[in-house]
GROMACS .gro file of C-alpha atoms in nm:
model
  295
    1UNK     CA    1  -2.640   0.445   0.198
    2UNK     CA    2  -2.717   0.448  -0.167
    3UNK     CA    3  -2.976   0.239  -0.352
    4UNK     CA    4  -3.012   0.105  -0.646
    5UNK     CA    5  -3.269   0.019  -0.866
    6UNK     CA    6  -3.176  -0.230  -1.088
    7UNK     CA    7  -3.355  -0.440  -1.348
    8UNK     CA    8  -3.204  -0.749  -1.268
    9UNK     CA    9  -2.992  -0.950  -1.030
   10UNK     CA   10  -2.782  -0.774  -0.795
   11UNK     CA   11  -2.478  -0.961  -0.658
   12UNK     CA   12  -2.264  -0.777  -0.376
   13UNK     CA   13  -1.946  -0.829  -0.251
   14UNK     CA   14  -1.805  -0.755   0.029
   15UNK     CA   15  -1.969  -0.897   0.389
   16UNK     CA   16  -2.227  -0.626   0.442
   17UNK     CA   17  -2.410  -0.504   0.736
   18UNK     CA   18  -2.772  -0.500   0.780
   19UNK     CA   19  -2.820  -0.160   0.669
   20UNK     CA   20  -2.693  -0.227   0.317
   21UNK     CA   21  -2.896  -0.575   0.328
   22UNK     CA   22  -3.209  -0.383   0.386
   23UNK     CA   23  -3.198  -0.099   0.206
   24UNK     CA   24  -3.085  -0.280  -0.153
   25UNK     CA   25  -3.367  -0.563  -0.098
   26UNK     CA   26  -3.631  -0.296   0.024
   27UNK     CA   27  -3.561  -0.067  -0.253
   28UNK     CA   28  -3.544  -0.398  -0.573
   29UNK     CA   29  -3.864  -0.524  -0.434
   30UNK     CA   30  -4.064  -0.174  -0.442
   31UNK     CA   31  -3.933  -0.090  -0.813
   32UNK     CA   32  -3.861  -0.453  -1.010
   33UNK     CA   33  -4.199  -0.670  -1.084
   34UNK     CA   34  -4.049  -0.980  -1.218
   35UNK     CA   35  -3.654  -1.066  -1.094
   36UNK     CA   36  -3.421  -1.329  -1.021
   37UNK     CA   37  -3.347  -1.445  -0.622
   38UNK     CA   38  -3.048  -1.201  -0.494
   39UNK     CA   39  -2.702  -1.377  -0.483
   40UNK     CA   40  -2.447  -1.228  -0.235
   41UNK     CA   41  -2.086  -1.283  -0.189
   42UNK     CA   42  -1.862  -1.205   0.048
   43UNK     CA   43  -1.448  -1.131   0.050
   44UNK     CA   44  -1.255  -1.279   0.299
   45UNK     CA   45  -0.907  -1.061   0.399
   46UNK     CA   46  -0.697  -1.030   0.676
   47UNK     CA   47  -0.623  -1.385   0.766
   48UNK     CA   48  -0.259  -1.495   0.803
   49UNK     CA   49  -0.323  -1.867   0.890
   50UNK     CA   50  -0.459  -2.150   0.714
   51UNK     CA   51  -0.691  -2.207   1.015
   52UNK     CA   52  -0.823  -1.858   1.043
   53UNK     CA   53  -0.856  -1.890   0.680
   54UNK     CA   54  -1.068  -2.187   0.702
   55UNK     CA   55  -1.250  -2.092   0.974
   56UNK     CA   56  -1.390  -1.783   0.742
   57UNK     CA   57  -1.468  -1.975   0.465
   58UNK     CA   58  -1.689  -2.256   0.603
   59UNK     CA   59  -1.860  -1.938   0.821
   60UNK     CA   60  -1.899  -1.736   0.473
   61UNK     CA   61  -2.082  -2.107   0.343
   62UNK     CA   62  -2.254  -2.136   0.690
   63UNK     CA   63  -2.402  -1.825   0.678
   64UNK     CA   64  -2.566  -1.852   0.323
   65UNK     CA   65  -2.388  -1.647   0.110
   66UNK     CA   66  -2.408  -1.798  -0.252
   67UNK     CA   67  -2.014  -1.722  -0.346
   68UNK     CA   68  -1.663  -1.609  -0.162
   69UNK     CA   69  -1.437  -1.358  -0.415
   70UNK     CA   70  -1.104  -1.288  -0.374
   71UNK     CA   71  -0.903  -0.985  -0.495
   72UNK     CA   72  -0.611  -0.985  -0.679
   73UNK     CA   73  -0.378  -0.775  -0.567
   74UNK     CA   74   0.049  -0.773  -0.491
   75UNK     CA   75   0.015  -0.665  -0.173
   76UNK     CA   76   0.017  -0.907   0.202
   77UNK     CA   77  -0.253  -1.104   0.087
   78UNK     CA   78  -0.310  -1.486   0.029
   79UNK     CA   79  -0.320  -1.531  -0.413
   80UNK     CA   80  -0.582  -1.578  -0.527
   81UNK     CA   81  -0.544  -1.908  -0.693
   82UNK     CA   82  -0.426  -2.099  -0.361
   83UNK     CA   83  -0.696  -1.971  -0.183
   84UNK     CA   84  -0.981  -2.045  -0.436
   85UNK     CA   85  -0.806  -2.417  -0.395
   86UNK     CA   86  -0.840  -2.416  -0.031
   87UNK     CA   87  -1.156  -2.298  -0.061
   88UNK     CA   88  -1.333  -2.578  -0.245
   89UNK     CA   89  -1.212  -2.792  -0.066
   90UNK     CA   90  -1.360  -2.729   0.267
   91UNK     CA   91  -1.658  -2.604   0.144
   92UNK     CA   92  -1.933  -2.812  -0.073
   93UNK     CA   93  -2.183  -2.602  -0.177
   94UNK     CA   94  -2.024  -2.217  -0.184
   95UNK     CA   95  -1.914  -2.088  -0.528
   96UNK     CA   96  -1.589  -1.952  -0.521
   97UNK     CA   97  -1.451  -1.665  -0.748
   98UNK     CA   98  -1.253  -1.325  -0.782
   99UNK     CA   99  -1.306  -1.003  -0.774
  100UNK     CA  100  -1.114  -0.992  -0.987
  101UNK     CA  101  -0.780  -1.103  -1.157
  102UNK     CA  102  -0.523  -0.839  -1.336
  103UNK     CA  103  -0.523  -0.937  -1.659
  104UNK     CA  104  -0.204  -0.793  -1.668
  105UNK     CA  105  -0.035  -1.082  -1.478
  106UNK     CA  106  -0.132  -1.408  -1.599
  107UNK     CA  107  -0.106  -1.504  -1.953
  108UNK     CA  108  -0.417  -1.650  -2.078
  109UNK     CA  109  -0.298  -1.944  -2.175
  110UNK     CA  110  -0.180  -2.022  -1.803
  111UNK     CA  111  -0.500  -1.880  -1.621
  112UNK     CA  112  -0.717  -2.079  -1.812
  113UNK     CA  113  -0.516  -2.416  -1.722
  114UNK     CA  114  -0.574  -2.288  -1.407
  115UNK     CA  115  -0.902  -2.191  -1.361
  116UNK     CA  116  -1.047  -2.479  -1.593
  117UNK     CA  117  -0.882  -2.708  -1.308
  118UNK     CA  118  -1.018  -2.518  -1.021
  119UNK     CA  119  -1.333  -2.587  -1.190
  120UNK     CA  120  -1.328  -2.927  -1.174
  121UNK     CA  121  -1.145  -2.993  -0.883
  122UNK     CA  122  -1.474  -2.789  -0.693
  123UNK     CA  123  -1.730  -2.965  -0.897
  124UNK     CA  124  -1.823  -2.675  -1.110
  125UNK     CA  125  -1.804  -2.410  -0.856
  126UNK     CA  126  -1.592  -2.115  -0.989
  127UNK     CA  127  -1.703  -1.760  -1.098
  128UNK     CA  128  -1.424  -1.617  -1.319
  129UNK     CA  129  -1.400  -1.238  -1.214
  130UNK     CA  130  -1.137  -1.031  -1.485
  131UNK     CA  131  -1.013  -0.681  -1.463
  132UNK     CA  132  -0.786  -0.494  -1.687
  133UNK     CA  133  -0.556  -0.362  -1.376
  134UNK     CA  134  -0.607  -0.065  -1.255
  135UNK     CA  135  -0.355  -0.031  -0.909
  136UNK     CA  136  -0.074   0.191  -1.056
  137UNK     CA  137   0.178   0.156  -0.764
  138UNK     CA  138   0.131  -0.232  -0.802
  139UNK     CA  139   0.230  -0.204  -1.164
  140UNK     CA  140   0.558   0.054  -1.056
  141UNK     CA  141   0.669  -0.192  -0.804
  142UNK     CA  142   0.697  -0.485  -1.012
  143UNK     CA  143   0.812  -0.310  -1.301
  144UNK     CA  144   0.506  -0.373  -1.530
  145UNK     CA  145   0.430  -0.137  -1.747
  146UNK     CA  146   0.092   0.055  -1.690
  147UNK     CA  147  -0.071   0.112  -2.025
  148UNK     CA  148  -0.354   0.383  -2.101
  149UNK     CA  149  -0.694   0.236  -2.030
  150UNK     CA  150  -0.827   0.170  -2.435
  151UNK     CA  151  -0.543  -0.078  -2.440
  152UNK     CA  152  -0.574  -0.294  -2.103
  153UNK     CA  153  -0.932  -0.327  -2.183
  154UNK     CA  154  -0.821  -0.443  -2.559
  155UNK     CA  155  -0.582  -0.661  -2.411
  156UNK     CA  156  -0.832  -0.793  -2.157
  157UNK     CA  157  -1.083  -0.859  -2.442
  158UNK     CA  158  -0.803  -1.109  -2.642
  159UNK     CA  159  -0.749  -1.274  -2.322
  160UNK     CA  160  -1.116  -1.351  -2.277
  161UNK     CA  161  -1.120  -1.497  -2.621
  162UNK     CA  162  -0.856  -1.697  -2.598
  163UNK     CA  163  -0.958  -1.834  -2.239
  164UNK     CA  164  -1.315  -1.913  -2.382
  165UNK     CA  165  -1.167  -2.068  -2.703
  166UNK     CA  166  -0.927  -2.319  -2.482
  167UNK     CA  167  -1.220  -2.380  -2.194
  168UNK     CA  168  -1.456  -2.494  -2.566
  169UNK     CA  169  -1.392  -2.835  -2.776
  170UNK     CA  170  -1.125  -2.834  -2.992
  171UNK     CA  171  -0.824  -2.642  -3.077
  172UNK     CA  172  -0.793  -2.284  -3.098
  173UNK     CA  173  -0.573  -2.052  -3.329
  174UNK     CA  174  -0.566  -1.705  -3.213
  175UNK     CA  175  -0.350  -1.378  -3.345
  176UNK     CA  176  -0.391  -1.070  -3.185
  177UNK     CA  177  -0.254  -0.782  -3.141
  178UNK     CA  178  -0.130  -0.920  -2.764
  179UNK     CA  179  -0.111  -1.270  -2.771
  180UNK     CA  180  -0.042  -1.565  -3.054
  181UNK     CA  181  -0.198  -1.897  -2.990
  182UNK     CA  182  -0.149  -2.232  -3.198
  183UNK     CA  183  -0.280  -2.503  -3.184
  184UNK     CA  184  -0.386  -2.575  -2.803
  185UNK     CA  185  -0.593  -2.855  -2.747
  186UNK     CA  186  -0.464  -3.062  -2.513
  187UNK     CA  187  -0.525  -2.874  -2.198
  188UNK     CA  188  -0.825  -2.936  -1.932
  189UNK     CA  189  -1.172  -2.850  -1.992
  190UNK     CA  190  -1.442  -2.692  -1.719
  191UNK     CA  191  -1.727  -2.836  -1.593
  192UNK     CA  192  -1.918  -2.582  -1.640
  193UNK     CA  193  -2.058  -2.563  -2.009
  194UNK     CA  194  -1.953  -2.404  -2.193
  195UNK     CA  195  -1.767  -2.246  -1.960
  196UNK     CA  196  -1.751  -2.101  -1.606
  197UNK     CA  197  -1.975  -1.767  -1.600
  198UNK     CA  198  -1.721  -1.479  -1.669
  199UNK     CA  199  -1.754  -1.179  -1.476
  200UNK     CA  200  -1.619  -0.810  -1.578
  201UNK     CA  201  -1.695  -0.503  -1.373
  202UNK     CA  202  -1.568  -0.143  -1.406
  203UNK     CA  203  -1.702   0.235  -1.441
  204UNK     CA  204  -1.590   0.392  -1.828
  205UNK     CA  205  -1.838   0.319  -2.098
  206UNK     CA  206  -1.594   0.098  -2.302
  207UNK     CA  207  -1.534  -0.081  -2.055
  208UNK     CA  208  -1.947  -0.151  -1.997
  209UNK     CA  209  -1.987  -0.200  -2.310
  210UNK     CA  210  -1.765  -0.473  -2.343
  211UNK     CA  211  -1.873  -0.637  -2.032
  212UNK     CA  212  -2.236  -0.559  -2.148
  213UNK     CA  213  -2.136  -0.825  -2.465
  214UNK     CA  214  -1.868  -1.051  -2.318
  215UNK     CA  215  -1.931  -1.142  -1.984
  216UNK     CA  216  -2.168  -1.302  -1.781
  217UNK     CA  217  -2.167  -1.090  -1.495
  218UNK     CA  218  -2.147  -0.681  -1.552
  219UNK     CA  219  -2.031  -0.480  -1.235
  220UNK     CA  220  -2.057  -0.124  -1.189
  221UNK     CA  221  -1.804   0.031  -1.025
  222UNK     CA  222  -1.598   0.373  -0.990
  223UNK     CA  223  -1.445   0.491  -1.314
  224UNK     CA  224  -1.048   0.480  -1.308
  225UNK     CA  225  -0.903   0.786  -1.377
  226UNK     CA  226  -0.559   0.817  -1.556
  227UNK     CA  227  -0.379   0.889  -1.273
  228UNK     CA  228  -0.489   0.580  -1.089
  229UNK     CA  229  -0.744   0.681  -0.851
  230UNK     CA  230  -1.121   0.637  -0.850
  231UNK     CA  231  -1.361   0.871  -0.942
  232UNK     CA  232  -1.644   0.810  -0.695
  233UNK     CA  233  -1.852   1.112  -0.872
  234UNK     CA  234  -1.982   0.832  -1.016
  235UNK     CA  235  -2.080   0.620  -0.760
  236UNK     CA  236  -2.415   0.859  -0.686
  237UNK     CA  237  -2.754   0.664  -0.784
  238UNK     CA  238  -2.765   0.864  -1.102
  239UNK     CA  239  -2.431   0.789  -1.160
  240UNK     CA  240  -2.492   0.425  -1.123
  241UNK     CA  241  -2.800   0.451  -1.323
  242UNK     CA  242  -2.674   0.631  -1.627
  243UNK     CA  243  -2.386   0.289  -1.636
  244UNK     CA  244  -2.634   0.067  -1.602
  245UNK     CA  245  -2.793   0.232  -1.932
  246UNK     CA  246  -2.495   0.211  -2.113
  247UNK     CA  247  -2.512  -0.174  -2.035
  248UNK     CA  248  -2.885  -0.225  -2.135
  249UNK     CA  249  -2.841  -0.060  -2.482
  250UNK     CA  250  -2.493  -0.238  -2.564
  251UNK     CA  251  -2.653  -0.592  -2.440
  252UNK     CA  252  -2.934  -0.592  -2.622
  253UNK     CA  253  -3.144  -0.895  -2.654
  254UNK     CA  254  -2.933  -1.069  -2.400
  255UNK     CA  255  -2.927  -0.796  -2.086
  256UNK     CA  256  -3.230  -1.003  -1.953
  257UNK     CA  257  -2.953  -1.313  -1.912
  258UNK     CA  258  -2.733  -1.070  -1.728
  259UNK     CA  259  -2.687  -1.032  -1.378
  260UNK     CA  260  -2.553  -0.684  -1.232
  261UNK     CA  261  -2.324  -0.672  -0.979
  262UNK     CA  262  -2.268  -0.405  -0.700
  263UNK     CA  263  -2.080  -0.349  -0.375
  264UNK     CA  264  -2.019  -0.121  -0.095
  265UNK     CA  265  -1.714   0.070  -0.146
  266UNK     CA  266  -1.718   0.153   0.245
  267UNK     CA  267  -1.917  -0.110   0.465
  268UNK     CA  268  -2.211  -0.010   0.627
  269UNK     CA  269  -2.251   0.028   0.980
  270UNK     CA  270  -2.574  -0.001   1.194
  271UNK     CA  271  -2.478   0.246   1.477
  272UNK     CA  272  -2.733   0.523   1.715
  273UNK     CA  273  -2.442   0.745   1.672
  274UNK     CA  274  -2.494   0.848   1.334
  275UNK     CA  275  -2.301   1.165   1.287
  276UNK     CA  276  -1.958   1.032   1.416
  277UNK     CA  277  -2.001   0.735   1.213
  278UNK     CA  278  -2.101   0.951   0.911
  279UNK     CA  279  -1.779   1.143   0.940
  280UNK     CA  280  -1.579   0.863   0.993
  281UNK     CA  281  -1.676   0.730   0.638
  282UNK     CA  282  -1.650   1.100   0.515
  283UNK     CA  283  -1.261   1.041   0.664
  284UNK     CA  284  -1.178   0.738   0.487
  285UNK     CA  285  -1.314   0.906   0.129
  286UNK     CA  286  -1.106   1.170   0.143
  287UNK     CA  287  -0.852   0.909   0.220
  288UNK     CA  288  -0.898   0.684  -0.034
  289UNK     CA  289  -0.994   0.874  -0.314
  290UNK     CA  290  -0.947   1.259  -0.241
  291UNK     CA  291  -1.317   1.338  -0.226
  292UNK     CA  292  -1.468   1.608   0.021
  293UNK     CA  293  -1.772   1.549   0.137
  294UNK     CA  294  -2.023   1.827   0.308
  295UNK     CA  295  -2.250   1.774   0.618
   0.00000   0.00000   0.00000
């Protein structure tokens, strides 16, 4: 399991084992004097029924877990919209939130309706998670074309704008180099002032950076490569220290508002057979992203 120590918050998603639990709190408390609580959220999948569905959420909320994330993905999956609906409203105290939406799929215009309603309808509850798309087979399938990285992030960073423009007082006139916008003013506004906390994850430095200055929530994660896949060379505790760098210096004075967001990429497992269950994680890297991994 790797650690990380962090200078701030840590918020993981994911429903973890004990092992992960343990060895992130252990590690924070020995190396951080002065930090904020630990939040943890957890992603519920694999339900096909509204009941099972349910059932998760209010356990997720039972359980203590501060927030539930959803991914947002076109794949056999509830959207993410529906189920952040459902979701507040058979829970009362759990924030809800994604991890994270495609920019690529929702114009901003239309998310921000969207999300400035789920916002009210849960009492100001939601955590707005964005991503600049990374799935490349997604994108093929639907017939979407799959940009180089400098411009999804560029287009993710006029979306952002615009949604925080329409989610403030007043109307907002916006001209990009991806979007137009006249005139809005008319649409609803969040509870959450002045707006609900954005959160922006990812692995290249531009994309820190701009996370780093823009959103509310940074998350490190594996670097996507141009071809689609991850590049989990990263993922190493110097790896995830040298990102979280890049976010100190291009926060600045605000890094201390920050929190920093991490996650499992395989879940843990609290096991006495330790070598099979190593190799069966070693299995499902090479799977996943190609990687060989020694004894």
């Amino acid at each position: 399991v790797t650690t990380l120590r962090v200078p701030n918050q840590v918020r993981v998603g994911g429903v973890l084992h004990a092992v992960v639990l343990y060895t992130l709190h252990r590690t924070l408390f020995v190396t951080i004097t002065a930090m904020r609580p630990f939040r943890f959220a957890a992603g519920v999948r694999s339900t096909q029924t509204r009941a099972e569905f349910v059932e998760a959420i209010r356990e997720v909320e039972r359980l203590g877990y501060s927030s539930v994330l959803f991914s947002d993905h076109l794949v056999d999956q509830f959207a993410p919209i529906s189920a952040l609906s459902v979701a507040a409203t058979v829970t009362s105290t759990l924030r809800i939130g994604t991890f994270v939406f495609n920019n690529d799929l929702r114009h901003p215009v239309v998310l921000a309706q969207e999300l400035a309603t789920l916002d009210r309808l849960s009492d100001g509850r939601l955590e707005i998670g964005m991503g600049a798309g990374w799935n490349v087979p997604e994108y093929e399938a639907a017939g979407i074309p799959y940009d180089p990285g400098i411009t999804r992030i560029d287009r993710l960073a006029e979306s952002m704008t615009i949604m925080k423009g329409l989610f403030a007082d007043g109307p907002i006139d916006f001209e990009g180099r991806f979007y137009r916008v006249k005139g809005f003013e008319d649409l609803p506004r969040p509870i959450q002032r002045p707006h609900p906390p954005f959160f922006v994850g990812g692995g290249s430095p531009k994309l820190l950076r701009f996370a780093a200055q823009n959103a509310d929530i940074v998350g490190i994660a594996p670097r996507v490569l141009p071809d689609g896949k991850a590049d989990v060379r990263g993922c190493t505790l110097a790896g995830s220290e040298r990102k979280i760098a890049i976010i100190k210096e291009a926060a600045g004075p605000r890094f201390d508002q920050l929190e920093i967001n991490t996650y499992p990429s395989l879940s843990g497992k609290v096991t006495d057979q330790a070598r099979p269950a190593a190799r069966e994680v070693a299995d499902r890297l090479r799977r996943r992203y190609g990687v060989e991994l020694s004894e």
